[in-house]
PDB file of C-alpha atoms in Angstrom:
ATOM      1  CA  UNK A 100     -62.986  57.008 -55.950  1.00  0.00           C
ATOM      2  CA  UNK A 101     -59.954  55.747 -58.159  1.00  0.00           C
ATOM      3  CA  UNK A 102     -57.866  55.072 -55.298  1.00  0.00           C
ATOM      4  CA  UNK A 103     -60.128  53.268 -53.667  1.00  0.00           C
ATOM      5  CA  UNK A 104     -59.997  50.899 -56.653  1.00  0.00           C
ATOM      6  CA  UNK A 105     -57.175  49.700 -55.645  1.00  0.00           C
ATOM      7  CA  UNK A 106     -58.302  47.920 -52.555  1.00  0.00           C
ATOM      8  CA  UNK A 107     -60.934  45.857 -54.258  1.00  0.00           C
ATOM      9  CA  UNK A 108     -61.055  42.177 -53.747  1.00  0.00           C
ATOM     10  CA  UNK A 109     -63.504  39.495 -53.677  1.00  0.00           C
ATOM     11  CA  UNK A 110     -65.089  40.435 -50.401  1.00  0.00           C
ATOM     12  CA  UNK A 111     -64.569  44.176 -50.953  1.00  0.00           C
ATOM     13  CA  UNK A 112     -66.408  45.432 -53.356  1.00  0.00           C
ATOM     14  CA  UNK A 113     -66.051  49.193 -53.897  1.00  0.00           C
ATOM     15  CA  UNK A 114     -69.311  51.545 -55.418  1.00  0.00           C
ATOM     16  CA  UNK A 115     -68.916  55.374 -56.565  1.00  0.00           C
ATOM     17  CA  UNK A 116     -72.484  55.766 -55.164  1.00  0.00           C
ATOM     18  CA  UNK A 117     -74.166  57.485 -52.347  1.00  0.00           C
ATOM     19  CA  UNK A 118     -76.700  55.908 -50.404  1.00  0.00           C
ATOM     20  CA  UNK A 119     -80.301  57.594 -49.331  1.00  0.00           C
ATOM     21  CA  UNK A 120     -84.017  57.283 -49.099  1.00  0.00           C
ATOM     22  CA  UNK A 121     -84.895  57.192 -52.902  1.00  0.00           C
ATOM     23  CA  UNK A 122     -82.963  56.548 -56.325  1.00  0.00           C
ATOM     24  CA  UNK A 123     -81.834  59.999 -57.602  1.00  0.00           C
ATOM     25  CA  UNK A 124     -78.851  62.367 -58.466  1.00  0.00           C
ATOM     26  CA  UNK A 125     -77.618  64.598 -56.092  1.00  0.00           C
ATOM     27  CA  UNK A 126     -74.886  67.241 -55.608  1.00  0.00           C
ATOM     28  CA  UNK A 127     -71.764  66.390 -53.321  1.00  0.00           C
ATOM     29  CA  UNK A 128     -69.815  69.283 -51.861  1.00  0.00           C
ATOM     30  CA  UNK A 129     -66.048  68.460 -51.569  1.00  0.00           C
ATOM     31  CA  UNK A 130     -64.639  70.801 -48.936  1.00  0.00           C
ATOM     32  CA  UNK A 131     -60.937  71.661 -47.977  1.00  0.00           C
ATOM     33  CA  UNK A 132     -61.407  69.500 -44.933  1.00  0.00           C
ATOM     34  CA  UNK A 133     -62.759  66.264 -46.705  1.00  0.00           C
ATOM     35  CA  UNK A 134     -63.988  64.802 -43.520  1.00  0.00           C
ATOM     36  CA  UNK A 135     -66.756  67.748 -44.250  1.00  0.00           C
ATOM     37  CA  UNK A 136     -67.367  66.799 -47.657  1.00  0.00           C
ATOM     38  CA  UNK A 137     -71.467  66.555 -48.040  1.00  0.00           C
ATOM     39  CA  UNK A 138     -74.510  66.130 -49.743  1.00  0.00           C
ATOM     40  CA  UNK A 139     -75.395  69.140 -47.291  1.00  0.00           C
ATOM     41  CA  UNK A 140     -73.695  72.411 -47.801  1.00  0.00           C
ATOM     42  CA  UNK A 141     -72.334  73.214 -44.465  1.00  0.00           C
ATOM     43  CA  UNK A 142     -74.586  76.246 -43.313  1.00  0.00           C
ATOM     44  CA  UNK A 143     -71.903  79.103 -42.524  1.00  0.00           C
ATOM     45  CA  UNK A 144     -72.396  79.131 -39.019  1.00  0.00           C
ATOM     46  CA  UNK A 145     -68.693  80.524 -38.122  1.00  0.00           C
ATOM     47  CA  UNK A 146     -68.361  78.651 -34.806  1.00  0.00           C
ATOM     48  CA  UNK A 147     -68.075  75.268 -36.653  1.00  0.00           C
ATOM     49  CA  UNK A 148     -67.664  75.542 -40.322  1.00  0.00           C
ATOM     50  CA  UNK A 149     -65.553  78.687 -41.187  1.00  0.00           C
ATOM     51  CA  UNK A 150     -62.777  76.893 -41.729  1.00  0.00           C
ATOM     52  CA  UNK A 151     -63.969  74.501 -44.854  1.00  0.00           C
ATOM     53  CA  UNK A 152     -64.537  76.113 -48.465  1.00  0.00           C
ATOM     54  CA  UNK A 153     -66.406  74.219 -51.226  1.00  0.00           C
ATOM     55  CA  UNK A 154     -63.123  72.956 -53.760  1.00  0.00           C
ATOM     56  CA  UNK A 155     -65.390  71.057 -56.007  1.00  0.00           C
ATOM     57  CA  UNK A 156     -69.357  69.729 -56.447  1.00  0.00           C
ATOM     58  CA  UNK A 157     -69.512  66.438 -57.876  1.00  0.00           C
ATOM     59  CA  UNK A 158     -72.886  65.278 -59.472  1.00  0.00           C
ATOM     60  CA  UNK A 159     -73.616  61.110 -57.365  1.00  0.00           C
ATOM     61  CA  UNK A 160     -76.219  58.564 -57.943  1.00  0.00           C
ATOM     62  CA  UNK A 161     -78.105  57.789 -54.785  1.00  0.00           C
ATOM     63  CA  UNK A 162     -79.728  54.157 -54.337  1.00  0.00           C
ATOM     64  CA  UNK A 163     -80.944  53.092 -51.311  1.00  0.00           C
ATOM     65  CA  UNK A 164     -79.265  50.391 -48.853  1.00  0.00           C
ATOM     66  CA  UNK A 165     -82.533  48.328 -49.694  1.00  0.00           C
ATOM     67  CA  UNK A 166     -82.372  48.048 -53.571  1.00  0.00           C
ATOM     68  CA  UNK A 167     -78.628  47.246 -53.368  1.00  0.00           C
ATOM     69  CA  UNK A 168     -78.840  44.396 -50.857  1.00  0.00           C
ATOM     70  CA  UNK A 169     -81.462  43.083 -52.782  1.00  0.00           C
ATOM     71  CA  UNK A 170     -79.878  43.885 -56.470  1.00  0.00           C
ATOM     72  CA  UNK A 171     -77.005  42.170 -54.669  1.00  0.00           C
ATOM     73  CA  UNK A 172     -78.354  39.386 -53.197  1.00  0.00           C
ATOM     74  CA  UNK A 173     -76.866  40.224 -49.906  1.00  0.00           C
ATOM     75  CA  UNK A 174     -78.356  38.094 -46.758  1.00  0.00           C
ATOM     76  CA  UNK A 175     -76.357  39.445 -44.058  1.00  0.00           C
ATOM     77  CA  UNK A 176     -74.723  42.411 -42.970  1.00  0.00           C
ATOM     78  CA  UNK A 177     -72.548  42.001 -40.217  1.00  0.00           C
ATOM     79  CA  UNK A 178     -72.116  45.762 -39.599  1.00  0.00           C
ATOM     80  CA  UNK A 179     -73.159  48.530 -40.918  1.00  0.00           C
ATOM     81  CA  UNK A 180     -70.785  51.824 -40.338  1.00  0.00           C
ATOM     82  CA  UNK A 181     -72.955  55.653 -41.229  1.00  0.00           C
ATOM     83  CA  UNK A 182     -70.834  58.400 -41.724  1.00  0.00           C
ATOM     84  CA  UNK A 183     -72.768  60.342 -43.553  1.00  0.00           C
ATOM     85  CA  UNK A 184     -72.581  64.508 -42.830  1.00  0.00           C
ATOM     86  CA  UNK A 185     -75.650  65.059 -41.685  1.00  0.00           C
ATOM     87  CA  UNK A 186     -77.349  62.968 -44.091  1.00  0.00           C
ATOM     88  CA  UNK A 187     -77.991  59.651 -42.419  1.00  0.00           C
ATOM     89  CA  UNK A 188     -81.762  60.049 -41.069  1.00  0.00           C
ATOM     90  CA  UNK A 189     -81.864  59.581 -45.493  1.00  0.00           C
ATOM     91  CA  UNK A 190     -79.876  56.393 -45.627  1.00  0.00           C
ATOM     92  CA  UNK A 191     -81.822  54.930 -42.652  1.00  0.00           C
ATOM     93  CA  UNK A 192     -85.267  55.504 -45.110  1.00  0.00           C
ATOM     94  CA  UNK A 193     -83.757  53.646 -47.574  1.00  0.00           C
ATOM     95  CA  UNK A 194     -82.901  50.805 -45.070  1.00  0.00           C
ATOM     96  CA  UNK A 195     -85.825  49.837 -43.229  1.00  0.00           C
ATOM     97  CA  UNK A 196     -86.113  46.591 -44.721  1.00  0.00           C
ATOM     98  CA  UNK A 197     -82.532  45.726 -44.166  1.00  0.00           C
ATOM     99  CA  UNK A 198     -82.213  47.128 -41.067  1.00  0.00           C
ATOM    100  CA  UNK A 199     -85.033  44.374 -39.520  1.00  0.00           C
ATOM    101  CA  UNK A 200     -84.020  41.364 -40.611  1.00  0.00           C
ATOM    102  CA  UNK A 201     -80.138  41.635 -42.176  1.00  0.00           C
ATOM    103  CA  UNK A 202     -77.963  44.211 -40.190  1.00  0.00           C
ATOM    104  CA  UNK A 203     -76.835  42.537 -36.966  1.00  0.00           C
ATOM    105  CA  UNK A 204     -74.996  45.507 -35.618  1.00  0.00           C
ATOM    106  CA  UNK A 205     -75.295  49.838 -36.495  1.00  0.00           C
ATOM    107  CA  UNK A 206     -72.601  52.065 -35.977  1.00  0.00           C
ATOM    108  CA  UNK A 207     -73.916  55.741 -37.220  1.00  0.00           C
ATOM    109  CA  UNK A 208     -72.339  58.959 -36.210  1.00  0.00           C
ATOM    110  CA  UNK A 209     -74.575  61.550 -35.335  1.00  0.00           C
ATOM    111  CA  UNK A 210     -73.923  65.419 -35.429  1.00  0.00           C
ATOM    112  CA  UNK A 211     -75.500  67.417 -32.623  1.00  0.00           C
ATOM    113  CA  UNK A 212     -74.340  70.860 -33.690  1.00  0.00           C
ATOM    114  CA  UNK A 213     -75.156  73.543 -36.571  1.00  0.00           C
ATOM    115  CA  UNK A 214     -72.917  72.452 -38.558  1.00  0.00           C
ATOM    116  CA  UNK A 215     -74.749  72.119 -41.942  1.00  0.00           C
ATOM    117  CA  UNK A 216     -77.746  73.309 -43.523  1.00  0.00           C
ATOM    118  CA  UNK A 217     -80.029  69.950 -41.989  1.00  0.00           C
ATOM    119  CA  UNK A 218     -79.780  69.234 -38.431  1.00  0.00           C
ATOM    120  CA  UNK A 219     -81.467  65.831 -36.961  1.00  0.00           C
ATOM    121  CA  UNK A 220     -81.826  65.228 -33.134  1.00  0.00           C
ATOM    122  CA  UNK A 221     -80.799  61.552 -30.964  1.00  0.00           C
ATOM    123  CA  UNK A 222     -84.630  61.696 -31.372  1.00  0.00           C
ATOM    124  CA  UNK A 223     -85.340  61.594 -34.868  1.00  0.00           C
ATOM    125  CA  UNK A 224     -83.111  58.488 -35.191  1.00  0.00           C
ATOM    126  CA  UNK A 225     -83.854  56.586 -32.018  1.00  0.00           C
ATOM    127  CA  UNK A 226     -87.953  56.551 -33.636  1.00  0.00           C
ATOM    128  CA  UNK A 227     -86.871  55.664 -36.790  1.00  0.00           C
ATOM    129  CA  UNK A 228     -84.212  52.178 -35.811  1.00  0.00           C
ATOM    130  CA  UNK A 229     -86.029  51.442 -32.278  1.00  0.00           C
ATOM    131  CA  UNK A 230     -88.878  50.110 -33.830  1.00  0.00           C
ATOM    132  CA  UNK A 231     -86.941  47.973 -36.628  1.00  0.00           C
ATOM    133  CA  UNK A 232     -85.744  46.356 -33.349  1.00  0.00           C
ATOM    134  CA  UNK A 233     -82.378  48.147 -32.785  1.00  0.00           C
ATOM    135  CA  UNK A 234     -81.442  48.898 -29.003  1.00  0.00           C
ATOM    136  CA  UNK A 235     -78.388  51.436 -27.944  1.00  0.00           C
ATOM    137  CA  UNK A 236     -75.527  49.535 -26.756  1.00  0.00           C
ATOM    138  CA  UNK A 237     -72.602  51.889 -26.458  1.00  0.00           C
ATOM    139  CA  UNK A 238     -70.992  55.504 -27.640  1.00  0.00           C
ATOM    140  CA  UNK A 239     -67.846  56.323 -28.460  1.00  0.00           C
ATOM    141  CA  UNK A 240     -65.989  58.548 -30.469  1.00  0.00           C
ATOM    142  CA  UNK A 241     -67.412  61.430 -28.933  1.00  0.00           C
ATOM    143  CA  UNK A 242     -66.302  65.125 -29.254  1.00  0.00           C
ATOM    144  CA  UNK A 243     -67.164  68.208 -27.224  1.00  0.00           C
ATOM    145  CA  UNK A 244     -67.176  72.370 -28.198  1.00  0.00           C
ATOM    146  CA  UNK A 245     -64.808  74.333 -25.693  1.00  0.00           C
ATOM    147  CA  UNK A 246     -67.960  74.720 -23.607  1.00  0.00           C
ATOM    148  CA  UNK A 247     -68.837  71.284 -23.256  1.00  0.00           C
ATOM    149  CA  UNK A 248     -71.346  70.683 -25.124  1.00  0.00           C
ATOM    150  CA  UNK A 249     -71.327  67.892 -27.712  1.00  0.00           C
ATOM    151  CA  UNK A 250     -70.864  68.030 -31.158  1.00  0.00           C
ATOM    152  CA  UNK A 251     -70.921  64.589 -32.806  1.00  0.00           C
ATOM    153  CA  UNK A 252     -70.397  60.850 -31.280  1.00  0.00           C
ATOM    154  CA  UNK A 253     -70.326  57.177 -32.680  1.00  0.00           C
ATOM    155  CA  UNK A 254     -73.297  55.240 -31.449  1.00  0.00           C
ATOM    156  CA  UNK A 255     -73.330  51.568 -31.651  1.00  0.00           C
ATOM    157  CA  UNK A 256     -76.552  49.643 -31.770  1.00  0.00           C
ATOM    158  CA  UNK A 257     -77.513  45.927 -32.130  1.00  0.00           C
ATOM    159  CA  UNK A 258     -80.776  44.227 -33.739  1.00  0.00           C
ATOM    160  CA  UNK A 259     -82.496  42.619 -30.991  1.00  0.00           C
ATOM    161  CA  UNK A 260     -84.568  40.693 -33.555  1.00  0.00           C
ATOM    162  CA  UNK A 261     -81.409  38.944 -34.887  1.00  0.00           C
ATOM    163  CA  UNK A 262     -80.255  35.744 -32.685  1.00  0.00           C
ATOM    164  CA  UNK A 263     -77.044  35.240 -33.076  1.00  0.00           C
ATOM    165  CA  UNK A 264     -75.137  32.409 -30.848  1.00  0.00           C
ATOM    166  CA  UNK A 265     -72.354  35.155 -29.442  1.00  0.00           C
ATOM    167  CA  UNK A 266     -74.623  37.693 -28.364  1.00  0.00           C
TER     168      UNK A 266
END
């Protein structure tokens, strides 16, 4: 968190919070490969995650994306990026009013393999954003195993209930 300090300027404003579906404290595995690092311990399956060992657990305070924008006074997210290990069907509960009337676009990265110890399908996020009025415009960022089948992609989605002049 302290050297992301350092990039902090008036329209970046850097937390050392996590975001989910209610306030609370939580446990946050950092792994040998950080890009692993979780509130979900990875769940051993050898395939995926042999090669990441827990190097620390951090205690984190978890807000939702709802009482900060409004703590904040935020009107208007642009986009909002979810990158979240496994953890984002949480962060999108903590969202729901944000999502329908202040996030114009969503990038979230979903995980389709067992990889840690929750797994989500497309399914369980396309009921929770379609009916906030969020339609699937593109993927990207995709990854596959060796045979083919796909581990984790970048989906981007845009707020049909937002009119904005460019779109």
């Amino acid at each position: 968190f302290e050297n992301l300090k350092k990039f902090e300027q008036k329209n970046i404003i850097i937390n050392n919070l996590a975001l989910g579906d209610k306030r609370q404290e939580s446990i946050i595995y950092n792994y040998e490969d950080d890009a692993t690092t979780s509130l979900y311990k990875l769940n051993g399956n050898r395939e995926f995650s042999s090669q990441s060992k827990i190097i620390s657990e951090e205690k984190v305070s978890i807000e939702t994306l709802d009482s900060y924008v409004q703590k904040k006074k935020i009107d208007f997210i642009d986009i909002l990026k979810i990158d979240a290990q496994c953890y984002e069907e949480n962060i999108l509960k903590g969202s729901i009013n944000s999502l329908k009337d202040k996030v114009l676009l969503l990038e979230i990265k979903l995980i389709f393999v067992d990889f840690y110890e929750k797994k989500y399908s497309f399914y369980d996020f396309e009921k929770i954003i379609n009916p906030l009025g969020f339609e699937l415009f593109t993927f990207s960022a995709y990854k596959f195993t060796e045979n083919n089948r796909i581990k984790w992609a970048d989906f981007i989605y845009i707020n049909k209930n937002i009119k904005i002049w460019y779109l």
